[in-house]
Each structure stands twice: as C-alpha cells, then as structure tokens.
Amino acid sequence: VYLKIPFVTVENKATTRKIISHLIEEHGRRSIIFLRGPHEQEDSHWREQGYISSLEAHGIPVNPNLILDGEFDGSIAYETIKNLLAKNHKSFDAIFTGDDDAAIGVLTALSEAGIRVPEDVSLSTVRAPTQKVGQTATRQLFRLLQEEYPEQETLLPTEIILRRSCGCIPEAAK
C-alpha cells in the first residue's frame, strides 16, 4: 500500500545559492566556509547543494576543507571555527551558517580570535519560516481529518536577510 502523505518544507537550494552569489558578486568573497546542519537533515542537504551550485556557477572550485559541521547549533559552530583557527591561519573570507544560532557561535569565535566582521570576514545566514511550516502542516492535517484533499506538497520560501555582518548596510540605517 502506497500512502500519499502531504508534506510541508522550505526552499533552501535557490536561497542559499543567492546568498553565496551575493557574497561573491557584491563583496568579492571567494573562500567561503559553509557550515552545514545535521547530515541527515533535508534543509542542510539542499543548502549545501545551493552553496556548491553557486561556487560552480562563479568558476570557484569547491574546497571540501571549507565545508564544515555547524549542526544548526551555536556551541558546535563556535567549536568548529575555534578549532579551524587553532589549526590553520585564516584561510577564508566569508562564512555561511545554516541559522542564526550557529552565526552567534561563529561571531563569538571570530571575535575571540580578533577577526572583524564584516571587515575581515563576511558572515551570512538564512531565515527559514519554521513557525509558518508548523501552521501550514497543522492546516493540512485538519484537512485530512475532515476527509478533504490537502495540497500534496507545500514549498515555503526562505528569507534572505542582508545585514551588516555580510558587509551590507541595511536600508533602515541608510
């Protein structure tokens, strides 16, 4: 028996590709760390694909040494960057994190090492609409319970937030 269970997910690949392209095109970054989320997590997989796709589109070789674990967790992201800096002098000029928690860990590690954001290293992340995912999934469940036909697949957009940490001046500050 094959069950067609509806699902709600967020778009990650195209948004990540746009962010990485922004770092390359607007800020001249070429050595960008990608802090991935959990290996088995779909959001993490598609964000990594967007990262790779953007580098390839700009003729930048993918360096596996710049794809690191962040696990969408501030303390893990902090340790990852701290360990990288302890082993190796700064061989990167930008970092993409999977979420704001990881970004906070990265900012702390960079600050402790005396690395300035965004002057020395650009930092960018993506905002996923997690609350909207839950609301939409709940609506779909109620439709199923009422024996209605919910949408089979709902793809919600992620949001690009351009902050000072990537080198941009937010519109409100201009």
Coordinates of N, CA and C in Angstrom, one line a residue:
V1 N 0.8 -1.2 0.0 CA 0.0 0.0 0.0 C 0.9 1.2 0.0
Y2 N 0.6 2.1 -0.9 CA 1.3 3.4 -1.0 C 0.5 4.5 -0.5
L3 N 1.0 5.2 0.5 CA 0.2 6.3 1.1 C 0.8 7.6 0.6
K4 N -0.1 8.5 0.1 CA 0.4 9.8 -0.3 C 0.1 10.8 0.8
I5 N 1.2 11.0 1.6 CA 1.1 11.8 2.8 C 1.6 13.2 2.4
P6 N 0.8 14.2 2.6 CA 1.2 15.6 2.3 C 2.3 16.0 3.2
F7 N 3.1 16.9 2.7 CA 4.2 17.5 3.5 C 4.5 18.9 3.2
V8 N 5.1 19.6 4.2 CA 5.4 21.0 4.1 C 6.9 21.1 4.3
T9 N 7.6 21.8 3.4 CA 9.0 22.0 3.5 C 9.4 23.4 3.1
V10 N 10.6 23.8 3.2 CA 11.0 25.1 2.8 C 12.1 25.0 1.7
E11 N 12.1 26.1 0.9 CA 13.0 26.1 -0.2 C 14.4 26.5 0.3
N12 N 15.4 25.8 0.1 CA 16.7 26.1 0.6 C 17.8 26.2 -0.5
K13 N 17.7 25.5 -1.5 CA 18.8 25.5 -2.5 C 18.9 26.8 -3.2
A14 N 17.9 27.4 -3.8 CA 17.9 28.6 -4.5 C 18.3 29.8 -3.6
T15 N 17.8 29.8 -2.4 CA 18.1 30.9 -1.5 C 19.5 30.9 -1.1
T16 N 20.1 29.7 -0.8 CA 21.5 29.6 -0.4 C 22.3 30.0 -1.6
R17 N 21.9 29.6 -2.8 CA 22.7 30.0 -4.0 C 22.7 31.5 -4.1
K18 N 21.6 32.2 -3.9 CA 21.6 33.6 -4.0 C 22.5 34.3 -2.9
I19 N 22.5 33.8 -1.7 CA 23.3 34.4 -0.7 C 24.8 34.2 -1.0
I20 N 25.2 33.0 -1.4 CA 26.6 32.8 -1.8 C 27.0 33.7 -3.0
S21 N 26.1 33.8 -4.0 CA 26.3 34.6 -5.1 C 26.5 36.1 -4.7
H22 N 25.7 36.5 -3.7 CA 25.8 37.9 -3.2 C 27.1 38.1 -2.5
L23 N 27.6 37.2 -1.7 CA 28.9 37.3 -1.1 C 30.0 37.4 -2.2
I24 N 29.9 36.6 -3.2 CA 30.9 36.7 -4.3 C 30.8 37.9 -5.1
E25 N 29.6 38.3 -5.6 CA 29.5 39.4 -6.5 C 29.5 40.7 -5.9
E26 N 28.9 40.9 -4.7 CA 28.8 42.2 -4.1 C 30.0 42.5 -3.1
H27 N 30.6 41.4 -2.6 CA 31.6 41.7 -1.6 C 33.0 41.0 -1.9
G28 N 33.1 40.4 -3.1 CA 34.3 39.9 -3.6 C 34.9 38.7 -2.9
R29 N 34.0 38.0 -2.2 CA 34.5 36.9 -1.4 C 34.6 35.7 -2.3
R30 N 35.7 34.9 -2.0 CA 36.0 33.7 -2.9 C 36.3 32.5 -2.1
S31 N 36.6 32.6 -0.8 CA 36.9 31.5 0.0 C 35.9 31.4 1.2
I32 N 34.8 30.8 0.9 CA 33.6 30.9 1.7 C 33.4 29.5 2.5
I33 N 33.4 29.6 3.8 CA 33.1 28.4 4.6 C 31.6 28.2 4.5
F34 N 31.2 26.9 4.4 CA 29.8 26.5 4.5 C 29.7 25.7 5.8
L35 N 28.9 26.2 6.8 CA 28.7 25.4 8.0 C 27.4 24.7 7.8
R36 N 27.4 23.4 7.6 CA 26.2 22.6 7.3 C 25.5 22.3 8.6
G37 N 24.3 21.9 8.4 CA 23.5 21.4 9.6 C 23.7 19.9 9.7
P38 N 22.8 19.2 10.4 CA 22.9 17.8 10.6 C 22.9 17.1 9.3
H39 N 23.8 16.0 9.1 CA 24.0 15.3 7.9 C 22.7 14.7 7.3
E40 N 21.8 14.2 8.2 CA 20.6 13.6 7.7 C 19.4 14.5 7.5
Q41 N 19.7 15.8 7.7 CA 18.6 16.8 7.7 C 18.4 17.3 6.3
E42 N 17.2 17.3 5.7 CA 16.9 17.8 4.4 C 17.3 19.2 4.1
D43 N 17.0 20.1 5.0 CA 17.3 21.5 4.9 C 18.8 21.7 4.7
S44 N 19.6 21.0 5.5 CA 21.1 21.1 5.4 C 21.5 20.6 4.0
H45 N 21.0 19.5 3.6 CA 21.4 18.9 2.2 C 21.1 19.9 1.1
W46 N 20.0 20.5 1.1 CA 19.6 21.4 0.0 C 20.4 22.8 0.1
R47 N 20.7 23.2 1.3 CA 21.6 24.4 1.4 C 23.0 24.1 0.9
E48 N 23.5 22.9 1.2 CA 24.8 22.6 0.7 C 24.8 22.5 -0.8
Q49 N 23.7 22.0 -1.4 CA 23.7 21.9 -2.9 C 23.6 23.4 -3.5
G50 N 22.9 24.3 -2.8 CA 22.9 25.7 -3.3 C 24.3 26.3 -3.2
Y51 N 25.0 26.0 -2.1 CA 26.4 26.5 -1.9 C 27.3 26.1 -3.1
I52 N 27.2 24.7 -3.3 CA 28.1 24.1 -4.4 C 27.7 24.7 -5.7
S53 N 26.4 24.8 -6.0 CA 25.9 25.3 -7.3 C 26.4 26.7 -7.5
S54 N 26.4 27.6 -6.5 CA 26.8 29.0 -6.7 C 28.3 29.0 -6.9
L55 N 29.1 28.3 -6.2 CA 30.5 28.3 -6.4 C 30.8 27.9 -7.8
E56 N 30.2 26.8 -8.3 CA 30.5 26.3 -9.6 C 30.1 27.3 -10.7
A57 N 28.9 28.0 -10.4 CA 28.4 29.0 -11.4 C 29.4 30.2 -11.5
H58 N 30.2 30.4 -10.5 CA 31.2 31.5 -10.5 C 32.6 31.1 -10.8
G59 N 32.7 29.8 -11.2 CA 34.1 29.3 -11.5 C 35.0 29.1 -10.3
I60 N 34.4 29.0 -9.1 CA 35.2 28.8 -7.9 C 35.2 27.3 -7.6
P61 N 36.4 26.7 -7.5 CA 36.4 25.3 -7.1 C 35.9 25.0 -5.7
V62 N 35.1 23.9 -5.6 CA 34.6 23.6 -4.3 C 35.7 23.0 -3.5
N63 N 36.0 23.6 -2.3 CA 37.1 23.1 -1.4 C 36.4 22.4 -0.3
P64 N 36.6 21.0 -0.2 CA 35.9 20.3 0.9 C 36.4 20.7 2.2
N65 N 37.6 21.3 2.3 CA 38.1 21.8 3.6 C 37.3 23.0 4.2
L66 N 36.5 23.6 3.3 CA 35.6 24.7 3.7 C 34.2 24.3 4.0
I67 N 33.9 23.0 3.9 CA 32.5 22.5 4.2 C 32.7 21.9 5.6
L68 N 32.1 22.5 6.6 CA 32.3 22.1 8.0 C 31.0 21.9 8.7
D69 N 31.1 21.2 9.8 CA 29.9 20.9 10.6 C 29.5 22.1 11.5
G70 N 28.3 22.5 11.5 CA 27.7 23.5 12.3 C 26.5 23.0 13.1
E71 N 25.9 22.0 12.5 CA 24.7 21.3 13.1 C 23.6 22.3 13.5
F72 N 23.5 23.5 13.0 CA 22.5 24.5 13.4 C 22.5 24.7 14.9
D73 N 23.7 24.7 15.4 CA 23.9 24.8 16.9 C 25.0 25.8 17.2
G74 N 24.8 26.8 18.0 CA 25.8 27.8 18.3 C 27.0 27.3 18.9
S75 N 26.9 26.4 19.9 CA 28.1 25.9 20.5 C 29.0 25.0 19.6
I76 N 28.3 24.2 18.7 CA 29.1 23.4 17.8 C 29.8 24.3 16.7
A77 N 29.0 25.3 16.2 CA 29.6 26.2 15.3 C 30.8 27.0 15.9
Y78 N 30.7 27.4 17.1 CA 31.8 28.0 17.8 C 33.0 27.1 17.9
E79 N 32.8 25.9 18.3 CA 33.9 25.0 18.4 C 34.6 24.7 17.0
T80 N 33.7 24.6 16.0 CA 34.2 24.3 14.7 C 35.2 25.4 14.2
I81 N 34.7 26.6 14.4 CA 35.5 27.8 13.9 C 36.7 28.0 14.8
K82 N 36.6 27.8 16.1 CA 37.7 27.9 17.0 C 38.8 26.9 16.7
N83 N 38.4 25.6 16.4 CA 39.3 24.6 16.1 C 40.0 24.9 14.7
L84 N 39.2 25.4 13.8 CA 39.8 25.7 12.5 C 40.9 26.8 12.6
L85 N 40.6 27.8 13.4 CA 41.5 28.9 13.6 C 42.8 28.4 14.4
A86 N 42.6 27.5 15.3 CA 43.7 27.0 16.1 C 44.7 26.1 15.2
K87 N 44.1 25.4 14.2 CA 44.9 24.6 13.3 C 45.5 25.3 12.1
N88 N 44.9 26.4 11.7 CA 45.2 27.0 10.4 C 45.0 28.5 10.6
H89 N 45.9 29.2 10.0 CA 45.6 30.7 10.0 C 44.4 30.9 9.1
K90 N 43.9 32.1 9.2 CA 42.6 32.4 8.5 C 42.8 32.2 7.0
S91 N 42.1 31.1 6.5 CA 42.2 30.8 5.0 C 40.9 31.0 4.4
F92 N 40.0 31.9 4.9 CA 38.7 32.1 4.4 C 38.3 33.6 4.5
D93 N 37.4 34.0 3.7 CA 37.0 35.4 3.8 C 35.5 35.6 4.0
A94 N 34.8 34.5 4.1 CA 33.3 34.5 4.4 C 32.9 33.2 5.0
I95 N 31.8 33.3 5.7 CA 31.2 32.1 6.3 C 29.7 32.2 6.1
F96 N 29.1 31.1 5.7 CA 27.6 30.9 5.6 C 27.2 29.9 6.6
T97 N 26.3 30.3 7.5 CA 25.8 29.4 8.5 C 24.4 29.0 8.2
G98 N 23.9 27.9 8.7 CA 22.6 27.5 8.4 C 21.5 28.2 9.2
D99 N 21.9 28.8 10.3 CA 20.9 29.6 11.1 C 21.5 30.6 12.0
D100 N 20.7 31.4 12.6 CA 21.2 32.4 13.5 C 21.9 31.9 14.7
D101 N 21.5 30.8 15.3 CA 22.2 30.2 16.4 C 23.7 29.9 16.1
A102 N 23.9 29.3 14.9 CA 25.2 29.0 14.5 C 26.0 30.2 14.3
A103 N 25.3 31.3 13.7 CA 26.0 32.5 13.4 C 26.5 33.2 14.7
I104 N 25.8 33.1 15.8 CA 26.2 33.6 17.1 C 27.5 32.9 17.6
G105 N 27.5 31.6 17.4 CA 28.7 30.9 17.8 C 29.9 31.3 17.0
V106 N 29.7 31.5 15.7 CA 30.8 31.9 14.7 C 31.2 33.3 15.1
L107 N 30.3 34.2 15.4 CA 30.7 35.6 15.7 C 31.6 35.6 17.0
T108 N 31.2 34.7 18.0 CA 32.0 34.7 19.2 C 33.4 34.1 18.9
A109 N 33.5 33.1 18.2 CA 34.8 32.5 17.9 C 35.7 33.5 17.1
L110 N 35.1 34.2 16.1 CA 35.9 35.2 15.3 C 36.3 36.3 16.2
S111 N 35.4 36.8 17.0 CA 35.7 37.9 17.9 C 36.9 37.6 18.9
E112 N 36.8 36.4 19.4 CA 37.9 35.9 20.3 C 39.3 35.9 19.6
A113 N 39.2 35.6 18.3 CA 40.5 35.5 17.5 C 40.9 36.9 17.0
G114 N 40.1 37.9 17.3 CA 40.5 39.2 16.8 C 40.1 39.4 15.3
I115 N 39.2 38.6 14.8 CA 38.8 38.8 13.4 C 37.6 39.6 13.3
R116 N 37.6 40.6 12.5 CA 36.5 41.6 12.5 C 35.5 41.2 11.4
V117 N 34.2 41.3 11.8 CA 33.1 41.0 10.9 C 32.4 42.4 10.6
P118 N 32.2 42.8 9.4 CA 32.5 42.2 8.1 C 33.8 42.6 7.5
E119 N 34.6 43.4 8.1 CA 35.9 43.9 7.5 C 36.8 42.8 7.1
D120 N 37.0 41.8 7.9 CA 37.9 40.7 7.6 C 37.2 39.5 7.0
V121 N 36.0 39.2 7.6 CA 35.2 38.0 7.2 C 33.8 38.4 7.1
S122 N 33.1 38.1 6.0 CA 31.7 38.3 5.8 C 31.0 37.2 6.5
L123 N 29.8 37.4 7.1 CA 29.0 36.3 7.7 C 27.6 36.5 7.3
S124 N 27.0 35.4 6.8 CA 25.7 35.4 6.3 C 24.9 34.2 6.7
T125 N 23.6 34.3 6.8 CA 22.8 33.1 7.2 C 21.5 33.2 6.5
V126 N 20.6 32.3 6.7 CA 19.3 32.3 6.1 C 18.2 32.2 7.2
R127 N 17.1 32.7 6.9 CA 16.0 32.6 7.9 C 14.9 31.7 7.3
A128 N 14.6 30.6 7.9 CA 13.6 29.7 7.5 C 12.3 30.0 8.3
P129 N 11.1 29.9 7.6 CA 9.9 30.2 8.3 C 9.3 29.0 9.1
T130 N 10.0 28.7 10.2 CA 9.7 27.5 10.9 C 8.3 27.6 11.5
Q131 N 7.9 28.7 12.0 CA 6.5 28.9 12.5 C 5.5 28.6 11.4
K132 N 5.7 29.2 10.3 CA 4.8 29.0 9.2 C 4.7 27.6 8.7
V133 N 5.8 26.9 8.8 CA 5.8 25.4 8.4 C 4.9 24.7 9.4
G134 N 5.0 25.0 10.6 CA 4.1 24.3 11.6 C 2.6 24.6 11.4
Q135 N 2.4 25.9 11.2 CA 1.0 26.3 10.9 C 0.4 25.7 9.7
T136 N 1.2 25.6 8.6 CA 0.7 25.1 7.4 C 0.5 23.6 7.5
A137 N 1.4 22.9 8.2 CA 1.3 21.4 8.4 C 0.0 21.1 9.2
T138 N -0.2 22.0 10.2 CA -1.4 21.8 11.0 C -2.7 21.9 10.2
R139 N -2.7 22.9 9.3 CA -3.9 23.1 8.5 C -4.1 21.9 7.6
Q140 N -3.0 21.4 7.0 CA -3.0 20.2 6.2 C -3.6 19.0 6.9
L141 N -3.2 18.8 8.2 CA -3.6 17.7 9.0 C -5.1 17.8 9.2
F142 N -5.6 19.0 9.6 CA -7.1 19.2 9.8 C -7.8 18.9 8.5
R143 N -7.3 19.3 7.3 CA -8.0 19.0 6.1 C -8.1 17.5 5.9
L144 N -7.0 16.8 6.2 CA -7.0 15.3 6.1 C -8.1 14.7 7.1
L145 N -8.1 15.2 8.3 CA -9.0 14.7 9.3 C -10.5 14.9 8.9
Q146 N -10.7 16.0 8.1 CA -12.1 16.3 7.6 C -12.3 15.6 6.3
E147 N -11.4 14.7 5.9 CA -11.5 14.0 4.7 C -11.6 14.9 3.4
E148 N -10.8 16.0 3.5 CA -10.6 16.8 2.4 C -9.3 16.5 1.8
Y149 N -9.0 17.0 0.6 CA -7.7 16.7 0.0 C -6.8 17.9 0.1
P150 N -5.8 17.8 1.0 CA -4.9 18.9 1.2 C -3.9 18.9 0.0
E151 N -3.1 20.0 -0.1 CA -2.1 20.0 -1.1 C -1.1 18.9 -0.8
Q152 N -0.6 18.2 -1.8 CA 0.4 17.1 -1.6 C 1.7 17.7 -1.1
E153 N 2.2 18.8 -1.7 CA 3.5 19.3 -1.3 C 3.3 20.8 -1.2
T154 N 3.8 21.4 -0.1 CA 3.8 22.8 0.1 C 5.3 23.3 0.3
L155 N 5.7 24.1 -0.6 CA 7.1 24.6 -0.5 C 7.1 26.1 -0.1
L156 N 7.6 26.4 1.1 CA 7.6 27.8 1.6 C 9.0 28.4 1.3
P157 N 9.0 29.7 1.0 CA 10.3 30.4 0.8 C 11.0 30.6 2.0
T158 N 12.4 30.6 1.9 CA 13.2 31.1 3.0 C 13.5 32.5 2.7
E159 N 14.0 33.2 3.7 CA 14.2 34.7 3.6 C 15.7 35.0 3.6
I160 N 16.1 35.8 2.7 CA 17.5 36.4 2.7 C 17.5 37.7 3.5
I161 N 18.3 37.7 4.5 CA 18.4 38.9 5.3 C 19.8 39.5 5.1
L162 N 19.9 40.6 4.5 CA 21.2 41.2 4.3 C 21.5 42.1 5.5
R163 N 22.5 41.8 6.2 CA 22.9 42.5 7.5 C 24.3 43.1 7.3
R164 N 24.6 43.9 8.3 CA 26.0 44.5 8.3 C 27.1 43.4 8.4
S165 N 26.7 42.2 8.9 CA 27.7 41.1 9.0 C 28.2 40.6 7.7
C166 N 27.5 40.8 6.6 CA 28.0 40.4 5.3 C 28.7 41.5 4.6
G167 N 28.5 42.7 5.1 CA 29.1 43.9 4.5 C 28.1 44.9 4.0
C168 N 26.9 44.6 4.1 CA 25.8 45.5 3.6 C 25.4 46.4 4.7
I169 N 24.8 47.5 4.2 CA 24.2 48.5 5.2 C 22.7 48.3 5.0
P170 N 22.0 47.9 6.1 CA 20.6 47.7 6.0 C 19.9 49.0 5.6
E171 N 18.8 48.8 4.8 CA 18.1 50.0 4.3 C 17.7 51.0 5.5
A172 N 17.3 50.5 6.6 CA 16.9 51.3 7.7 C 18.1 52.2 8.2
A173 N 19.3 51.8 8.0 CA 20.5 52.5 8.5 C 21.0 53.6 7.5
K174 N 20.5 53.5 6.3 CA 21.0 54.4 5.2 C 20.4 55.8 5.4

